[in-house]
CSV table of C-alpha atoms and ligand atoms in Angstrom, one decimal:
chain,number,residue,atom,x,y,z
A,1173,UNK,CA,-2.6,-8.0,-25.8
A,1174,UNK,CA,-4.4,-9.7,-23.0
A,1175,UNK,CA,-3.6,-8.5,-19.5
A,1176,UNK,CA,-4.6,-10.2,-16.3
A,1177,UNK,CA,-4.5,-8.1,-13.1
A,1178,UNK,CA,-4.3,-10.0,-9.9
A,1179,UNK,CA,-4.9,-8.2,-6.6
A,1180,UNK,CA,-6.1,-9.2,-3.2
A,1181,UNK,CA,-5.4,-6.9,-0.3
A,1182,UNK,CA,-6.2,-3.3,0.6
A,1183,UNK,CA,-3.0,-1.6,-0.7
A,1184,UNK,CA,-3.3,-3.4,-4.1
A,1185,UNK,CA,-6.5,-1.6,-5.0
A,1186,UNK,CA,-5.1,2.0,-5.2
A,1187,UNK,CA,-2.2,0.6,-7.4
A,1188,UNK,CA,-4.2,-1.4,-9.8
A,1189,UNK,CA,-7.0,1.3,-10.3
A,1190,UNK,CA,-4.9,3.8,-12.4
A,1191,UNK,CA,-3.3,1.2,-14.5
A,1192,UNK,CA,-6.6,-0.4,-15.5
A,1193,UNK,CA,-8.1,3.2,-16.1
A,1194,UNK,CA,-5.2,4.0,-18.4
A,1195,UNK,CA,-5.2,0.6,-20.2
A,1196,UNK,CA,-8.9,1.1,-20.8
A,1197,UNK,CA,-8.2,4.2,-22.8
A,1198,UNK,CA,-6.3,2.0,-25.4
A,1199,UNK,CA,-8.9,-0.8,-26.2
A,1200,UNK,CA,-7.2,-1.7,-29.4
A,1201,UNK,CA,-4.1,-2.4,-27.5
A,1202,UNK,CA,-5.3,-4.0,-24.2
A,1203,UNK,CA,-7.9,-6.5,-23.2
A,1204,UNK,CA,-8.1,-6.7,-19.4
A,1205,UNK,CA,-9.2,-9.4,-16.9
A,1206,UNK,CA,-9.3,-8.5,-13.2
A,1207,UNK,CA,-8.8,-11.4,-10.6
A,1208,UNK,CA,-9.4,-10.8,-6.9
A,1209,UNK,CA,-7.8,-13.4,-4.7
A,1210,UNK,CA,-10.0,-12.7,-1.7
A,1211,UNK,CA,-7.1,-12.2,0.6
A,1212,UNK,CA,-9.0,-9.3,2.0
A,1213,UNK,CA,-12.9,-9.7,2.0
A,1214,UNK,CA,-14.5,-7.5,4.6
A,1215,UNK,CA,-16.4,-4.6,2.8
A,1216,UNK,CA,-14.3,-2.0,4.5
A,1217,UNK,CA,-11.0,-3.7,3.4
A,1218,UNK,CA,-12.1,-4.5,-0.2
A,1219,UNK,CA,-15.5,-3.6,-1.6
A,1220,UNK,CA,-15.5,0.1,-0.6
A,1221,UNK,CA,-12.2,0.6,-2.6
A,1222,UNK,CA,-13.7,-0.8,-5.8
A,1223,UNK,CA,-16.7,1.7,-5.3
A,1224,UNK,CA,-14.5,4.7,-4.4
A,1225,UNK,CA,-11.6,4.1,-6.9
A,1226,UNK,CA,-13.9,3.3,-9.8
A,1227,UNK,CA,-12.6,-0.3,-10.2
A,1228,UNK,CA,-14.7,-2.7,-12.2
A,1229,UNK,CA,-16.2,-5.7,-10.5
A,1230,UNK,CA,-13.6,-8.5,-10.5
A,1231,UNK,CA,-14.1,-10.9,-13.3
A,1232,UNK,CA,-13.1,-13.6,-11.0
A,1233,UNK,CA,-12.9,-13.8,-7.3
A,1234,UNK,CA,-10.7,-16.8,-5.9
A,1235,UNK,CA,-12.3,-16.2,-2.4
A,1236,UNK,CA,-9.3,-17.6,-0.6
A,1237,UNK,CA,-9.9,-15.7,2.8
A,1238,UNK,CA,-7.5,-15.8,5.7
A,1239,UNK,CA,-5.0,-18.4,6.9
A,1240,UNK,CA,-1.3,-19.2,7.5
A,1241,UNK,CA,1.1,-17.7,4.9
A,1242,UNK,CA,1.8,-21.2,3.5
A,1243,UNK,CA,-1.9,-22.0,3.3
A,1244,UNK,CA,-3.0,-18.7,1.8
A,1245,UNK,CA,-0.2,-18.6,-0.7
A,1246,UNK,CA,-0.9,-22.3,-1.7
A,1247,UNK,CA,-4.6,-21.6,-2.1
A,1248,UNK,CA,-4.0,-18.7,-4.3
A,1249,UNK,CA,-1.6,-20.6,-6.5
A,1250,UNK,CA,-4.0,-23.7,-6.8
A,1251,UNK,CA,-7.0,-21.5,-7.7
A,1252,UNK,CA,-5.1,-19.1,-10.1
A,1253,UNK,CA,-3.3,-21.9,-12.0
A,1254,UNK,CA,-6.3,-23.2,-14.0
A,1255,UNK,CA,-7.3,-19.6,-14.8
A,1256,UNK,CA,-3.9,-19.0,-16.7
A,1257,UNK,CA,-4.7,-22.0,-18.8
A,1258,UNK,CA,-8.2,-20.9,-19.4
A,1259,UNK,CA,-7.6,-17.2,-20.1
A,1260,UNK,CA,-4.1,-17.4,-21.7
A,1261,UNK,CA,-3.0,-13.8,-20.8
A,1262,UNK,CA,0.0,-12.3,-22.6
A,1263,UNK,CA,1.0,-10.7,-19.3
A,1264,UNK,CA,0.0,-11.0,-15.6
A,1265,UNK,CA,0.3,-7.7,-13.6
A,1266,UNK,CA,0.8,-7.8,-9.9
A,1267,UNK,CA,1.2,-4.7,-7.5
A,1268,UNK,CA,3.2,-4.4,-4.2
A,1269,UNK,CA,4.4,-7.2,-1.9
A,1270,UNK,CA,1.4,-9.1,-0.4
A,1271,UNK,CA,1.0,-12.9,-0.4
A,1272,UNK,CA,-1.4,-12.5,-3.4
A,1273,UNK,CA,1.5,-10.9,-5.3
A,1274,UNK,CA,4.1,-13.6,-4.7
A,1275,UNK,CA,1.7,-16.4,-5.1
A,1276,UNK,CA,0.7,-15.1,-8.6
A,1277,UNK,CA,4.5,-14.6,-9.4
A,1278,UNK,CA,5.2,-18.3,-8.7
A,1279,UNK,CA,2.2,-19.6,-10.8
A,1280,UNK,CA,3.3,-17.3,-13.7
A,1281,UNK,CA,6.8,-18.6,-13.6
A,1282,UNK,CA,5.7,-22.3,-13.5
A,1283,UNK,CA,3.2,-21.9,-16.3
A,1284,UNK,CA,5.4,-19.6,-18.6
A,1285,UNK,CA,3.2,-16.6,-18.4
A,1286,UNK,CA,5.0,-13.2,-18.5
A,1287,UNK,CA,4.9,-11.2,-15.3
A,1288,UNK,CA,4.9,-7.5,-14.7
A,1289,UNK,CA,5.6,-6.3,-11.2
A,1290,UNK,CA,4.2,-2.8,-10.4
A,1291,UNK,CA,6.3,-1.2,-7.4
A,1292,UNK,CA,9.3,-3.5,-8.0
A,1293,UNK,CA,12.7,-3.1,-6.2
A,1294,UNK,CA,11.7,-1.8,-2.8
A,1295,UNK,CA,13.8,-3.3,-0.1
A,1296,UNK,CA,13.8,-3.0,3.7
A,1297,UNK,CA,16.7,-5.5,4.0
A,1298,UNK,CA,14.7,-7.0,6.8
A,1299,UNK,CA,13.9,-10.7,6.0
A,1300,UNK,CA,11.9,-11.1,9.1
A,1301,UNK,CA,9.2,-9.1,7.3
A,1302,UNK,CA,6.9,-11.3,5.2
A,1303,UNK,CA,6.7,-8.6,2.6
A,1304,UNK,CA,10.5,-8.6,2.1
A,1305,UNK,CA,10.4,-12.2,1.1
A,1306,UNK,CA,7.4,-11.5,-1.2
A,1307,UNK,CA,9.3,-8.6,-2.8
A,1308,UNK,CA,12.5,-10.6,-3.3
A,1309,UNK,CA,10.9,-13.7,-4.8
A,1310,UNK,CA,8.5,-11.7,-7.1
A,1311,UNK,CA,11.3,-9.5,-8.5
A,1312,UNK,CA,13.4,-12.5,-9.2
A,1313,UNK,CA,10.5,-14.0,-11.3
A,1314,UNK,CA,9.3,-11.0,-13.0
A,1315,UNK,CA,9.8,-10.2,-16.7
A,1316,UNK,CA,9.1,-6.5,-16.4
A,1317,UNK,CA,10.0,-4.6,-13.2
A,1318,UNK,CA,8.3,-1.3,-13.0
A,1319,UNK,CA,9.9,0.8,-10.3
A,1320,UNK,CA,8.7,3.8,-8.2
A,1321,UNK,CA,12.1,5.3,-7.4
A,1322,UNK,CA,15.8,5.2,-8.4
A,1323,UNK,CA,16.9,3.4,-5.3
A,1324,UNK,CA,14.6,0.6,-6.4
A,1325,UNK,CA,16.5,0.4,-9.8
A,1326,UNK,CA,19.7,0.2,-7.8
A,1327,UNK,CA,18.5,-2.6,-5.5
A,1328,UNK,CA,17.5,-4.7,-8.5
A,1329,UNK,CA,20.6,-4.2,-10.4
A,1330,UNK,CA,22.6,-5.2,-7.3
A,1331,UNK,CA,20.5,-8.5,-7.1
A,1332,UNK,CA,21.5,-9.3,-10.8
A,1333,UNK,CA,18.3,-8.3,-12.5
A,1334,UNK,CA,19.0,-7.6,-16.2
A,1335,UNK,CA,18.9,-3.8,-16.8
A,1336,UNK,CA,16.5,-4.2,-19.9
A,1337,UNK,CA,13.8,-5.7,-17.6
A,1338,UNK,CA,13.7,-2.7,-15.4
A,1339,UNK,CA,11.7,0.5,-16.1
A,1340,UNK,CA,11.5,3.4,-13.8
A,1341,UNK,CA,7.9,4.5,-14.1
A,1342,UNK,CA,7.2,6.3,-10.8
A,1343,UNK,CA,4.9,6.0,-7.8
A,1344,UNK,CA,1.6,4.5,-8.9
A,1345,UNK,CA,-0.1,5.2,-5.4
A,1346,UNK,CA,0.4,8.9,-6.2
A,1347,UNK,CA,-1.7,8.6,-9.4
A,1348,UNK,CA,-4.7,7.7,-7.3
A,1349,UNK,CA,-3.9,10.3,-4.7
A,1350,UNK,CA,-3.6,13.1,-7.2
A,1351,UNK,CA,-6.8,12.0,-8.9
A,1352,UNK,CA,-8.9,11.7,-5.7
A,1353,UNK,CA,-7.5,14.6,-3.6
A,1354,UNK,CA,-10.3,17.0,-4.6
A,1355,UNK,CA,-13.0,14.4,-3.9
A,1356,UNK,CA,-11.3,13.5,-0.5
A,1357,UNK,CA,-11.2,17.1,0.5
A,1358,UNK,CA,-15.0,17.4,0.2
A,1359,UNK,CA,-15.3,14.7,3.0
A,1360,UNK,CA,-13.5,16.9,5.5
A,1361,UNK,CA,-16.4,18.9,6.7
A,1362,UNK,CA,-18.4,15.8,7.6
A,1363,UNK,CA,-15.4,14.0,9.2
A,1364,UNK,CA,-14.6,17.0,11.3
A,1365,UNK,CA,-18.1,17.1,12.8
A,1366,UNK,CA,-18.4,13.4,13.1
A,1367,UNK,CA,-15.2,12.9,15.2
A,1368,UNK,CA,-15.1,16.4,16.7
A,1369,UNK,CA,-11.6,17.2,15.2
A,1370,UNK,CA,-9.6,20.2,15.0
A,1371,UNK,CA,-5.8,19.4,15.8
A,1372,UNK,CA,-5.5,15.7,15.8
A,1373,UNK,CA,-3.2,12.7,15.3
A,1374,UNK,CA,-4.1,9.8,12.9
A,1375,UNK,CA,-2.9,6.3,13.5
A,1376,UNK,CA,-2.7,3.0,11.4
A,1377,UNK,CA,-1.0,-0.2,12.6
A,1378,UNK,CA,-1.1,-3.7,11.3
A,1379,UNK,CA,2.5,-5.1,11.0
A,1380,UNK,CA,3.0,-8.5,12.8
A,1381,UNK,CA,6.1,-7.0,14.5
A,1382,UNK,CA,3.9,-4.3,16.1
A,1383,UNK,CA,0.7,-5.9,16.9
A,1384,UNK,CA,1.3,-9.7,17.3
A,1385,UNK,CA,3.1,-9.5,20.5
A,1386,UNK,CA,1.1,-8.2,23.5
A,1387,UNK,CA,4.1,-6.3,25.1
A,1388,UNK,CA,4.8,-4.3,21.9
A,1389,UNK,CA,1.2,-3.5,21.2
A,1390,UNK,CA,0.8,-2.4,24.9
A,1391,UNK,CA,3.8,-0.1,24.5
A,1392,UNK,CA,2.3,1.5,21.5
A,1393,UNK,CA,-1.3,1.8,22.9
A,1394,UNK,CA,0.2,3.4,26.2
A,1395,UNK,CA,2.0,5.9,23.9
A,1396,UNK,CA,-1.2,6.6,22.0
A,1397,UNK,CA,-3.0,7.2,25.3
A,1398,UNK,CA,-0.5,9.7,26.4
A,1399,UNK,CA,-0.6,11.6,23.1
A,1400,UNK,CA,-4.4,11.5,23.5
A,1401,UNK,CA,-4.2,13.6,26.6
A,1402,UNK,CA,-3.0,16.4,24.4
A,1403,UNK,CA,-5.0,16.1,21.2
A,1404,UNK,CA,-7.5,13.7,19.8
A,1405,UNK,CA,-6.0,10.5,18.4
A,1406,UNK,CA,-8.2,8.8,15.6
A,1407,UNK,CA,-7.3,5.2,14.9
A,1408,UNK,CA,-9.0,3.3,12.3
A,1409,UNK,CA,-8.2,-0.3,13.4
A,1410,UNK,CA,-7.0,-3.0,10.8
A,1411,UNK,CA,-8.8,-6.3,11.4
A,1412,UNK,CA,-5.5,-8.0,12.3
A,1413,UNK,CA,-4.9,-5.4,15.1
A,1414,UNK,CA,-8.6,-5.5,16.2
A,1415,UNK,CA,-8.1,-9.3,16.7
A,1416,UNK,CA,-5.0,-8.9,18.8
A,1417,UNK,CA,-6.5,-6.1,20.8
A,1418,UNK,CA,-9.6,-8.2,21.5
A,1419,UNK,CA,-7.2,-11.1,22.6
A,1420,UNK,CA,-5.4,-8.8,24.9
A,1421,UNK,CA,-8.7,-7.4,26.3
A,1422,UNK,CA,-7.2,-4.0,26.3
A,1423,UNK,CA,-9.3,-1.2,27.7
A,1424,UNK,CA,-8.6,1.7,25.5
A,1425,UNK,CA,-10.3,4.3,27.7
A,1426,UNK,CA,-8.2,7.3,27.0
A,1427,UNK,CA,-10.7,10.2,26.7
A,1428,UNK,CA,-9.3,11.2,23.1
A,1429,UNK,CA,-8.2,8.0,21.7
A,1430,UNK,CA,-10.9,7.1,19.1
A,1431,UNK,CA,-10.8,3.5,17.9
A,1432,UNK,CA,-12.9,3.2,14.8
A,1433,UNK,CA,-13.4,0.7,12.0
A,1434,UNK,CA,-11.0,0.8,8.9
A,1435,UNK,CA,-12.0,3.8,6.7
A,1436,UNK,CA,-12.5,3.9,2.9
A,1437,UNK,CA,-9.9,5.6,0.8
A,1438,UNK,CA,-11.6,9.1,0.6
A,1439,UNK,CA,-12.2,9.4,4.3
A,1440,UNK,CA,-8.7,8.2,5.2
A,1441,UNK,CA,-7.1,10.5,2.8
A,1442,UNK,CA,-9.1,13.4,4.0
A,1443,UNK,CA,-8.0,12.7,7.6
A,1444,UNK,CA,-4.3,12.5,6.4
A,1445,UNK,CA,-4.6,15.9,4.7
A,1446,UNK,CA,-5.7,17.5,7.9
A,1447,UNK,CA,-3.8,15.6,10.5
A,1448,UNK,CA,-1.2,17.4,12.6
A,1449,UNK,CA,0.7,14.1,12.9
A,1450,UNK,CA,0.4,10.6,11.5
A,1451,UNK,CA,1.7,7.5,13.3
A,1452,UNK,CA,1.8,4.3,11.2
A,1453,UNK,CA,3.6,1.1,10.1
A,1454,UNK,CA,1.9,1.2,6.7
A,1455,UNK,CA,4.1,1.2,3.6
A,1456,UNK,CA,1.6,3.3,1.5
A,1457,UNK,CA,0.9,5.8,4.3
A,1458,UNK,CA,4.6,6.7,4.5
A,1459,UNK,CA,4.3,7.7,0.8
A,1460,UNK,CA,1.0,9.5,1.0
A,1461,UNK,CA,2.2,11.7,4.1
A,1462,UNK,CA,5.4,12.5,2.3
A,1463,UNK,CA,3.4,13.7,-0.8
A,1464,UNK,CA,1.0,15.7,1.4
A,1465,UNK,CA,3.8,17.2,3.5
A,1466,UNK,CA,2.3,15.7,6.8
A,1467,UNK,CA,4.8,14.8,9.6
A,1468,UNK,CA,4.9,10.9,9.8
A,1469,UNK,CA,6.4,8.7,12.5
A,1470,UNK,CA,6.8,5.1,11.2
A,1471,UNK,CA,6.9,2.6,14.1
A,1472,UNK,CA,9.5,0.4,12.6
A,1473,UNK,CA,13.2,-0.2,12.7
A,1474,UNK,CA,13.6,0.1,8.9
A,1475,UNK,CA,11.7,1.1,5.7
A,1476,UNK,CA,11.6,-0.1,2.2
A,1477,UNK,CA,10.8,3.4,1.2
A,1478,UNK,CA,13.9,5.4,2.2
A,1479,UNK,CA,13.0,8.3,0.0
A,1480,UNK,CA,10.2,9.2,2.4
A,1481,UNK,CA,12.9,9.9,5.0
A,1482,UNK,CA,15.6,11.4,2.8
A,1483,UNK,CA,13.2,13.7,0.8
A,1484,UNK,CA,9.9,13.6,2.7
A,1485,UNK,CA,8.4,13.9,6.1
A,1486,UNK,CA,9.0,10.4,7.4
A,1487,UNK,CA,10.9,9.4,10.5
A,1488,UNK,CA,11.4,6.0,12.0
A,1489,UNK,CA,10.7,5.4,15.6
A,1490,UNK,CA,11.2,2.4,18.0
A,1491,UNK,CA,7.9,0.8,19.0
A,1492,UNK,CA,8.5,1.8,22.7
A,1493,UNK,CA,6.2,4.1,24.7
A,1494,UNK,CA,8.9,6.7,25.6
A,1495,UNK,CA,10.4,6.9,22.1
A,1496,UNK,CA,7.1,7.3,20.5
A,1497,UNK,CA,5.8,10.0,22.9
A,1498,UNK,CA,9.1,12.0,22.6
A,1499,UNK,CA,9.1,11.7,18.8
A,1500,UNK,CA,5.3,12.8,18.7
A,1501,UNK,CA,5.9,15.8,20.8
A,1502,UNK,CA,9.0,16.9,19.0
A,1503,UNK,CA,7.1,16.6,15.7
A,1504,UNK,CA,4.1,18.5,17.1
A,1505,UNK,CA,6.3,21.3,18.3
A,1506,UNK,CA,8.3,21.6,15.1
A,1507,UNK,CA,7.6,24.7,12.9
A,1508,UNK,CA,4.7,24.6,10.6
A,1509,UNK,CA,5.2,22.2,7.8
A,1510,UNK,CA,5.8,23.2,4.3
A,1511,UNK,CA,2.5,22.5,2.3
A,1512,UNK,CA,4.1,22.2,-1.2
A,1513,UNK,CA,4.5,18.5,-2.2
A,1514,UNK,CA,8.2,17.6,-2.5
A,1515,UNK,CA,9.3,17.3,-6.1
A,1516,UNK,CA,10.0,13.6,-6.2
A,1517,UNK,CA,10.8,12.3,-9.6
A,1518,UNK,CA,7.7,10.7,-11.2
A,1519,UNK,CA,5.4,11.1,-8.1
A,1520,UNK,CA,3.2,13.2,-10.5
A,1521,UNK,CA,0.0,11.3,-11.2
A,1522,UNK,CA,1.3,10.0,-14.6
A,1523,UNK,CA,2.8,6.7,-13.7
A,1524,UNK,CA,0.1,4.7,-15.2
A,1525,UNK,CA,0.7,6.5,-18.6
A,1526,UNK,CA,4.4,5.5,-18.3
A,1527,UNK,CA,3.4,1.9,-17.7
A,1528,UNK,CA,1.3,1.9,-20.9
A,1529,UNK,CA,4.2,3.5,-22.7
A,1530,UNK,CA,6.4,0.7,-21.4
A,1531,UNK,CA,3.9,-2.0,-22.6
A,1532,UNK,CA,3.6,-0.2,-26.0
A,1533,UNK,CA,7.4,-0.2,-26.5
A,1534,UNK,CA,7.4,-4.0,-25.9
A,1535,UNK,CA,4.9,-4.6,-28.6
A,1536,UNK,CA,6.7,-2.4,-31.3
A,1537,UNK,CA,8.6,-4.8,-33.6
A,1538,UNK,CA,12.4,-4.6,-33.6
A,1539,UNK,CA,12.6,-3.3,-37.1
A,1540,UNK,CA,10.1,-0.3,-36.3
A,1541,UNK,CA,12.7,1.2,-33.8
B,2568,UD1,C1,-1.7,-8.0,4.5
B,2568,UD1,C2,-0.3,-8.0,3.8
B,2568,UD1,C3,0.5,-6.8,4.3
B,2568,UD1,C4,-0.3,-5.6,4.0
B,2568,UD1,C5,-1.7,-5.6,4.6
B,2568,UD1,C6,-2.4,-4.5,4.2
B,2568,UD1,C7,0.7,-10.2,3.5
B,2568,UD1,C8,1.8,-11.2,4.1
B,2568,UD1,N1,0.4,-9.2,4.3
B,2568,UD1,O1,-1.5,-8.0,6.0
B,2568,UD1,O2,1.7,-6.7,3.6
B,2568,UD1,O3,0.4,-4.5,4.5
B,2568,UD1,O4,-2.3,-6.8,4.2
B,2568,UD1,O5,-3.6,-4.2,4.9
B,2568,UD1,O6,0.3,-10.4,2.4
B,2568,UD1,N2,-8.8,-10.1,8.3
B,2568,UD1,C9,-10.2,-9.8,8.4
B,2568,UD1,N3,-10.8,-9.4,7.3
B,2568,UD1,C10,-10.2,-9.2,6.1
B,2568,UD1,C11,-8.9,-9.4,6.0
B,2568,UD1,C12,-8.1,-9.9,7.1
B,2568,UD1,O7,-10.7,-10.1,9.4
B,2568,UD1,O8,-10.9,-8.6,5.1
B,2568,UD1,C13,-8.1,-10.6,9.5
B,2568,UD1,C14,-8.0,-12.1,9.6
B,2568,UD1,O9,-8.1,-12.4,10.8
B,2568,UD1,C15,-6.6,-12.3,9.1
B,2568,UD1,C16,-5.8,-11.2,9.6
B,2568,UD1,O10,-6.8,-10.1,9.4
B,2568,UD1,O11,-6.0,-13.6,9.5
B,2568,UD1,C17,-4.6,-10.8,8.7
B,2568,UD1,O12,-4.9,-10.8,7.3
B,2568,UD1,P1,-3.8,-11.1,6.2
B,2568,UD1,O13,-4.4,-10.8,4.9
B,2568,UD1,O14,-3.2,-12.4,6.4
B,2568,UD1,O15,-2.6,-10.1,6.5
B,2568,UD1,P2,-2.6,-8.6,6.8
B,2568,UD1,O16,-2.2,-8.4,8.2
B,2568,UD1,O17,-4.0,-8.0,6.5
B,2569,UDP,N1,-6.0,3.2,4.1
B,2569,UDP,C1,-7.5,3.3,3.9
B,2569,UDP,N2,-8.1,3.2,5.1
B,2569,UDP,C2,-7.6,3.0,6.3
B,2569,UDP,C3,-6.2,2.8,6.3
B,2569,UDP,C4,-5.5,2.9,5.2
B,2569,UDP,O1,-8.0,3.6,2.8
B,2569,UDP,O2,-8.4,2.9,7.3
B,2569,UDP,C5,-5.3,3.3,2.8
B,2569,UDP,C6,-4.1,4.3,2.8
B,2569,UDP,O3,-4.5,5.6,2.5
B,2569,UDP,C7,-3.2,3.7,1.7
B,2569,UDP,C8,-3.4,2.3,1.8
B,2569,UDP,O4,-4.7,2.1,2.6
B,2569,UDP,O5,-3.7,4.2,0.5
B,2569,UDP,C9,-2.3,1.5,2.5
B,2569,UDP,O6,-2.6,0.2,2.8
B,2569,UDP,P1,-2.2,-0.6,4.0
B,2569,UDP,O7,-1.8,0.3,5.0
B,2569,UDP,O8,-3.4,-1.5,4.4
B,2569,UDP,O9,-1.1,-1.6,3.5
B,2569,UDP,P2,0.5,-1.2,3.2
B,2569,UDP,O10,0.7,0.0,2.4
B,2569,UDP,O11,1.2,-1.2,4.5
B,2569,UDP,O12,1.0,-2.4,2.5
């Protein structure tokens, strides 16, 4: 069967890599085409992940670049549409919740191509987040919904999705993490020297709700400065955030706040493993820190990944200086963390195998069951 994978933004790459690797082990079953929409295009937001994750060069790059949501979504739709006619895939696979995901879902539904959504069913119940709209629309249109956790199944059932379309396969990001953990660990020596690190905090931020308003971003940066008085704070700055900080002409002069370029997967994972604390608004980082047992403060009022709170190390914190500083010092003074990964169901590095099994089941003729 012919599978077309469509990806476009940083968090898509660690999700498509294990699926492509696993499908490649079954050449008689799968023929694969990889489409990159070009939503992310800087080398350190895209190319480095293809190199580090062992992804093949995309067969097609739609090169859409940045723009408003409507413009970007429309451009992806217009450029993907003729490709579906040309390549005639049996299935299109899309991961996550970015604009590339929803744009592909819309084109598939209008051209009658079957759609599989990897990481289906997550909900923040906050429709002011662009990703929540992308998730809701994609899941309504998908023919196969591959979920990372049981709460995702429940969300989908509540929204009226037919149970036979839903398959609980587990967390695909953890497949990549498990595979590359030893390689990431080898980076630590170099990183420790390069950034003079012993006990440190690691930061990522890029949600519009945190970085697009000067007052909110200032509150967060003030908090980071304060934490930076106690320990080094290392902050690989997402291009959206870099742009906003430049517009604010902020002077991030705290002695220990290190603003650096976005990192590749291996370096960022190595820093997560060794961080005393992670402050983030990233979806994927909430999951990775939970798996690694690293305390994580998520600067958001809600999360689509509640399991990272109920079973993991994650905690939601308001994006206000005093709340962030208090939560950080509380977390840092808590007893030593437990290093064993939590035993979350199907966060085991075998999710891609279960996805392939799901696809295999779909191809078995009725009478063979
Ligand atoms: C996107 C996703 C978000 C995801 C994030 C991961 C949507 C709606 N948002 O947000 O869900 O968590 O990616 O990182 O799909 N830019 C560059 N170089 C790049 C890419 C972007 O400079 O390679 C700058 C541009 O100024 C652009 C801005 O970053 O306008 C935002 O990029 P965009 O892809 O629109 O959204 P993200 O904030 O990256
Ligand atoms: N990540 C990375 N380099 C960085 C910051 C994050 O490789 O400088 C990785 C992180 O480990 C995780 C993924 O990017 O695997 C999460 O993507 P992002 O935060 O961009 O998007 P989200 O998960 O919020 O959609």
